[in-house]
């Protein structure tokens, strides 16, 4: 089943939330917890907030989200209508694919680097803005320096480059990404193919973050399918959802990487899974900034859409 399209709508307000997230990101190297949980009721704008981080607006008021976007290492949108988006194995594949994409985009756009023949091929997941998840074959190429000019890498690019170098030379990472291995044990794949390599690379200049939207979606679906779980996963404690996968292993995140998840405020299971994560509520009407968001949203819509004024 194809993943539904993530519709990018016109975005208003929430500057305070972006600033809080920026603060969490800056504090990550010294923080004892590796994550932030953005909560709110259904329709409070959690997915819109994440979409704005992934594909920020171009207007002058969007400087905070554009700054955060430059430090977004990878993102994932969980949706009930898309079984693939809820799969722990596909989740790992999509993260690897995005790291490869960041590296390949830097090579293509660098004036001082050209691509050499392919030296390694692996099966991963290609993910686009519409979050359509398909299994494909991606190639990793070796860059060849053709100029003495040194290209300054962003923190995101530096991490992607270092990861790709490890992927090309480490057979254990390659083995963990084999489809049958990954589908059978996504926990082991997450550790061997992503977390352990990221722990070994040189920390980037600036902290980065991993964004996972609606992490509680899979929990609801899984609870309805409890009676159909296969015995191996039941006995071996293999994570059945992305929430379980991250809850079991977020302690292995490098000190420079912040895990940012969104979930419904009412999801007590998620709160227990991610105890200690700093919470940012998008719909707590006791907070003045949220009341101000509502007021500014109404005024902005009235100002920009003539149909609403008549």
GROMACS .gro file of N, CA and C in nm, residues 35-132:
model
  294
   35UNK      N    1   1.575   1.333   2.394
   35UNK     CA    2   1.461   1.361   2.309
   35UNK      C    3   1.364   1.467   2.357
   36UNK      N    4   1.278   1.505   2.262
   36UNK     CA    5   1.170   1.600   2.286
   36UNK      C    6   1.042   1.540   2.230
   37UNK      N    7   0.934   1.549   2.307
   37UNK     CA    8   0.805   1.495   2.266
   37UNK      C    9   0.708   1.611   2.246
   38UNK      N   10   0.662   1.629   2.123
   38UNK     CA   11   0.566   1.734   2.091
   38UNK      C   12   0.427   1.673   2.096
   39UNK      N   13   0.342   1.725   2.183
   39UNK     CA   14   0.212   1.664   2.206
   39UNK      C   15   0.098   1.761   2.176
   40UNK      N   16  -0.018   1.703   2.151
   40UNK     CA   17  -0.138   1.781   2.124
   40UNK      C   18  -0.251   1.687   2.086
   41UNK      N   19  -0.373   1.734   2.097
   41UNK     CA   20  -0.487   1.653   2.060
   41UNK      C   21  -0.500   1.639   1.910
   42UNK      N   22  -0.593   1.554   1.863
   42UNK     CA   23  -0.615   1.540   1.719
   42UNK      C   24  -0.650   1.675   1.656
   43UNK      N   25  -0.585   1.707   1.546
   43UNK     CA   26  -0.613   1.833   1.477
   43UNK      C   27  -0.543   1.954   1.534
   44UNK      N   28  -0.452   1.934   1.628
   44UNK     CA   29  -0.384   2.048   1.690
   44UNK      C   30  -0.267   2.100   1.605
   45UNK      N   31  -0.233   2.029   1.498
   45UNK     CA   32  -0.130   2.078   1.408
   45UNK      C   33   0.006   2.012   1.421
   46UNK      N   34   0.010   1.892   1.476
   46UNK     CA   35   0.139   1.824   1.495
   46UNK      C   36   0.204   1.790   1.361
   47UNK      N   37   0.126   1.732   1.270
   47UNK     CA   38   0.181   1.695   1.139
   47UNK      C   39   0.216   1.819   1.058
   48UNK      N   40   0.134   1.923   1.067
   48UNK     CA   41   0.164   2.048   0.997
   48UNK      C   42   0.295   2.108   1.049
   49UNK      N   43   0.316   2.099   1.179
   49UNK     CA   44   0.439   2.149   1.241
   49UNK      C   45   0.559   2.072   1.186
   50UNK      N   46   0.546   1.939   1.177
   50UNK     CA   47   0.656   1.857   1.125
   50UNK      C   48   0.681   1.883   0.977
   51UNK      N   49   0.572   1.899   0.901
   51UNK     CA   50   0.587   1.928   0.759
   51UNK      C   51   0.658   2.061   0.737
   52UNK      N   52   0.633   2.157   0.826
   52UNK     CA   53   0.700   2.286   0.815
   52UNK      C   54   0.849   2.274   0.847
   53UNK      N   55   0.884   2.182   0.935
   53UNK     CA   56   1.025   2.156   0.963
   53UNK      C   57   1.092   2.086   0.845
   54UNK      N   58   1.019   1.994   0.783
   54UNK     CA   59   1.076   1.917   0.671
   54UNK      C   60   1.084   2.000   0.543
   55UNK      N   61   0.981   2.081   0.517
   55UNK     CA   62   0.975   2.163   0.396
   55UNK      C   63   0.933   2.304   0.435
   56UNK      N   64   1.023   2.384   0.492
   56UNK     CA   65   0.987   2.514   0.548
   56UNK      C   66   0.939   2.614   0.443
   57UNK      N   67   0.857   2.706   0.489
   57UNK     CA   68   0.806   2.813   0.403
   57UNK      C   69   0.920   2.908   0.366
   58UNK      N   70   0.895   2.991   0.266
   58UNK     CA   71   0.998   3.083   0.218
   58UNK      C   72   0.981   3.225   0.268
   59UNK      N   73   0.873   3.252   0.342
   59UNK     CA   74   0.850   3.390   0.385
   59UNK      C   75   0.944   3.430   0.498
   60UNK      N   76   0.946   3.560   0.525
   60UNK     CA   77   1.041   3.614   0.623
   60UNK      C   78   1.018   3.561   0.764
   61UNK      N   79   0.894   3.527   0.796
   61UNK     CA   80   0.864   3.481   0.932
   61UNK      C   81   0.905   3.336   0.956
   62UNK      N   82   0.955   3.270   0.852
   62UNK     CA   83   0.988   3.127   0.865
   62UNK      C   84   1.137   3.103   0.889
   63UNK      N   85   1.207   3.203   0.938
   63UNK     CA   86   1.353   3.187   0.955
   63UNK      C   87   1.388   3.080   1.058
   64UNK      N   88   1.305   3.066   1.162
   64UNK     CA   89   1.335   2.966   1.265
   64UNK      C   90   1.325   2.824   1.208
   65UNK      N   91   1.219   2.797   1.132
   65UNK     CA   92   1.205   2.663   1.078
   65UNK      C   93   1.306   2.634   0.967
   66UNK      N   94   1.347   2.736   0.893
   66UNK     CA   95   1.451   2.714   0.792
   66UNK      C   96   1.584   2.682   0.858
   67UNK      N   97   1.611   2.749   0.969
   67UNK     CA   98   1.734   2.721   1.043
   67UNK      C   99   1.732   2.579   1.099
   68UNK      N  100   1.617   2.538   1.151
   68UNK     CA  101   1.604   2.402   1.204
   68UNK      C  102   1.614   2.298   1.092
   69UNK      N  103   1.558   2.329   0.977
   69UNK     CA  104   1.561   2.236   0.865
   69UNK      C  105   1.703   2.200   0.824
   70UNK      N  106   1.794   2.296   0.834
   70UNK     CA  107   1.934   2.270   0.799
   70UNK      C  108   2.000   2.172   0.895
   71UNK      N  109   1.935   2.149   1.009
   71UNK     CA  110   1.991   2.056   1.108
   71UNK      C  111   1.905   1.930   1.123
   72UNK      N  112   1.814   1.911   1.029
   72UNK     CA  113   1.729   1.792   1.027
   72UNK      C  114   1.801   1.680   0.954
   73UNK      N  115   1.845   1.580   1.029
   73UNK     CA  116   1.920   1.470   0.969
   73UNK      C  117   1.830   1.379   0.887
   74UNK      N  118   1.711   1.348   0.939
   74UNK     CA  119   1.616   1.263   0.867
   74UNK      C  120   1.479   1.280   0.931
   75UNK      N  121   1.374   1.242   0.856
   75UNK     CA  122   1.238   1.254   0.909
   75UNK      C  123   1.157   1.133   0.869
   76UNK      N  124   1.048   1.110   0.943
   76UNK     CA  125   0.958   0.998   0.911
   76UNK      C  126   0.818   1.034   0.958
   77UNK      N  127   0.720   1.010   0.871
   77UNK     CA  128   0.580   1.038   0.903
   77UNK      C  129   0.504   0.906   0.913
   78UNK      N  130   0.453   0.876   1.032
   78UNK     CA  131   0.373   0.755   1.053
   78UNK      C  132   0.227   0.789   1.026
   79UNK      N  133   0.160   0.703   0.947
   79UNK     CA  134   0.020   0.728   0.915
   79UNK      C  135  -0.057   0.596   0.914
   80UNK      N  136  -0.172   0.599   0.978
   80UNK     CA  137  -0.253   0.478   0.993
   80UNK      C  138  -0.290   0.416   0.859
   81UNK      N  139  -0.315   0.500   0.759
   81UNK     CA  140  -0.359   0.450   0.629
   81UNK      C  141  -0.245   0.387   0.549
   82UNK      N  142  -0.124   0.398   0.597
   82UNK     CA  143  -0.009   0.343   0.526
   82UNK      C  144   0.062   0.240   0.613
   83UNK      N  145   0.042   0.115   0.581
   83UNK     CA  146   0.107   0.008   0.658
   83UNK      C  147   0.259   0.019   0.649
   84UNK      N  148   0.308   0.058   0.532
   84UNK     CA  149   0.453   0.070   0.514
   84UNK      C  150   0.513   0.174   0.606
   85UNK      N  151   0.442   0.285   0.627
   85UNK     CA  152   0.497   0.392   0.711
   85UNK      C  153   0.504   0.352   0.858
   86UNK      N  154   0.434   0.245   0.896
   86UNK     CA  155   0.433   0.199   1.035
   86UNK      C  156   0.530   0.084   1.059
   87UNK      N  157   0.597   0.039   0.955
   87UNK     CA  158   0.688  -0.075   0.965
   87UNK      C  159   0.823  -0.034   1.022
   88UNK      N  160   0.869  -0.098   1.130
   88UNK     CA  161   1.003  -0.068   1.183
   88UNK      C  162   1.113  -0.092   1.081
   89UNK      N  163   1.100  -0.197   1.000
   89UNK     CA  164   1.202  -0.225   0.900
   89UNK      C  165   1.207  -0.115   0.794
   90UNK      N  166   1.090  -0.071   0.747
   90UNK     CA  167   1.086   0.038   0.649
   90UNK      C  168   1.138   0.168   0.709
   91UNK      N  169   1.114   0.186   0.836
   91UNK     CA  170   1.164   0.305   0.905
   91UNK      C  171   1.317   0.310   0.898
   92UNK      N  172   1.381   0.199   0.929
   92UNK     CA  173   1.528   0.194   0.922
   92UNK      C  174   1.575   0.218   0.780
   93UNK      N  175   1.508   0.155   0.683
   93UNK     CA  176   1.546   0.174   0.543
   93UNK      C  177   1.536   0.321   0.502
   94UNK      N  178   1.429   0.387   0.545
   94UNK     CA  179   1.409   0.526   0.503
   94UNK      C  180   1.517   0.617   0.562
   95UNK      N  181   1.560   0.591   0.685
   95UNK     CA  182   1.665   0.673   0.745
   95UNK      C  183   1.796   0.657   0.669
   96UNK      N  184   1.830   0.533   0.635
   96UNK     CA  185   1.952   0.508   0.557
   96UNK      C  186   1.943   0.577   0.421
   97UNK      N  187   1.827   0.566   0.357
   97UNK     CA  188   1.809   0.627   0.225
   97UNK      C  189   1.829   0.778   0.230
   98UNK      N  190   1.780   0.841   0.336
   98UNK     CA  191   1.795   0.986   0.347
   98UNK      C  192   1.939   1.028   0.370
   99UNK      N  193   2.014   0.949   0.444
   99UNK     CA  194   2.156   0.978   0.461
   99UNK      C  195   2.230   0.965   0.328
  100UNK      N  196   2.197   0.861   0.253
  100UNK     CA  197   2.258   0.844   0.121
  100UNK      C  198   2.220   0.958   0.028
  101UNK      N  199   2.095   1.001   0.036
  101UNK     CA  200   2.049   1.110  -0.050
  101UNK      C  201   2.122   1.241  -0.017
  102UNK      N  202   2.140   1.269   0.111
  102UNK     CA  203   2.212   1.390   0.151
  102UNK      C  204   2.354   1.389   0.097
  103UNK      N  205   2.419   1.273   0.106
  103UNK     CA  206   2.556   1.261   0.057
  103UNK      C  207   2.562   1.279  -0.095
  104UNK      N  208   2.470   1.214  -0.167
  104UNK     CA  209   2.472   1.221  -0.313
  104UNK      C  210   2.438   1.361  -0.363
  105UNK      N  211   2.348   1.431  -0.293
  105UNK     CA  212   2.313   1.567  -0.333
  105UNK      C  213   2.431   1.661  -0.314
  106UNK      N  214   2.507   1.642  -0.208
  106UNK     CA  215   2.624   1.726  -0.187
  106UNK      C  216   2.726   1.705  -0.297
  107UNK      N  217   2.744   1.579  -0.338
  107UNK     CA  218   2.840   1.549  -0.444
  107UNK      C  219   2.796   1.613  -0.575
  108UNK      N  220   2.667   1.603  -0.606
  108UNK     CA  221   2.617   1.657  -0.733
  108UNK      C  222   2.630   1.808  -0.739
  109UNK      N  223   2.612   1.875  -0.626
  109UNK     CA  224   2.610   2.021  -0.627
  109UNK      C  225   2.745   2.084  -0.593
  110UNK      N  226   2.843   2.002  -0.567
  110UNK     CA  227   2.975   2.057  -0.535
  110UNK      C  228   3.055   2.080  -0.663
  111UNK      N  229   3.106   2.198  -0.680
  111UNK     CA  230   3.182   2.230  -0.802
  111UNK      C  231   3.320   2.167  -0.802
  112UNK      N  232   3.367   2.121  -0.687
  112UNK     CA  233   3.502   2.067  -0.679
  112UNK      C  234   3.506   1.916  -0.672
  113UNK      N  235   3.389   1.850  -0.690
  113UNK     CA  236   3.383   1.705  -0.675
  113UNK      C  237   3.308   1.645  -0.792
  114UNK      N  238   3.355   1.533  -0.842
  114UNK     CA  239   3.284   1.460  -0.945
  114UNK      C  240   3.269   1.316  -0.902
  115UNK      N  241   3.175   1.247  -0.962
  115UNK     CA  242   3.146   1.109  -0.921
  115UNK      C  243   3.230   1.010  -0.999
  116UNK      N  244   3.277   0.908  -0.931
  116UNK     CA  245   3.348   0.798  -0.994
  116UNK      C  246   3.252   0.683  -1.015
  117UNK      N  247   3.293   0.574  -1.081
  117UNK     CA  248   3.202   0.460  -1.100
  117UNK      C  249   3.153   0.404  -0.967
  118UNK      N  250   3.036   0.346  -0.972
  118UNK     CA  251   2.975   0.288  -0.853
  118UNK      C  252   3.063   0.179  -0.794
  119UNK      N  253   3.079   0.182  -0.660
  119UNK     CA  254   3.159   0.078  -0.598
  119UNK      C  255   3.079  -0.006  -0.500
  120UNK      N  256   2.957   0.038  -0.470
  120UNK     CA  257   2.878  -0.040  -0.375
  120UNK      C  258   2.730  -0.016  -0.401
  121UNK      N  259   2.652  -0.120  -0.392
  121UNK     CA  260   2.508  -0.110  -0.412
  121UNK      C  261   2.436  -0.179  -0.298
  122UNK      N  262   2.330  -0.116  -0.247
  122UNK     CA  263   2.253  -0.178  -0.140
  122UNK      C  264   2.106  -0.148  -0.159
  123UNK      N  265   2.021  -0.235  -0.111
  123UNK     CA  266   1.877  -0.216  -0.125
  123UNK      C  267   1.827  -0.138  -0.005
  124UNK      N  268   1.771  -0.021  -0.031
  124UNK     CA  269   1.721   0.065   0.076
  124UNK      C  270   1.586   0.119   0.035
  125UNK      N  271   1.538   0.219   0.106
  125UNK     CA  272   1.408   0.277   0.076
  125UNK      C  273   1.424   0.418   0.023
  126UNK      N  274   1.357   0.447  -0.086
  126UNK     CA  275   1.358   0.581  -0.140
  126UNK      C  276   1.235   0.654  -0.088
  127UNK      N  277   1.255   0.771  -0.030
  127UNK     CA  278   1.143   0.843   0.031
  127UNK      C  279   1.138   0.984  -0.024
  128UNK      N  280   1.022   1.030  -0.063
  128UNK     CA  281   1.006   1.161  -0.123
  128UNK      C  282   0.918   1.247  -0.035
  129UNK      N  283   0.892   1.371  -0.080
  129UNK     CA  284   0.809   1.462  -0.001
  129UNK      C  285   0.672   1.403   0.023
  130UNK      N  286   0.621   1.326  -0.071
  130UNK     CA  287   0.489   1.266  -0.053
  130UNK      C  288   0.495   1.144   0.037
  131UNK      N  289   0.617   1.110   0.083
  131UNK     CA  290   0.638   0.997   0.173
  131UNK      C  291   0.593   0.865   0.110
  132UNK      N  292   0.603   0.854  -0.024
  132UNK     CA  293   0.575   0.727  -0.089
  132UNK      C  294   0.695   0.637  -0.069
   0.00000   0.00000   0.00000
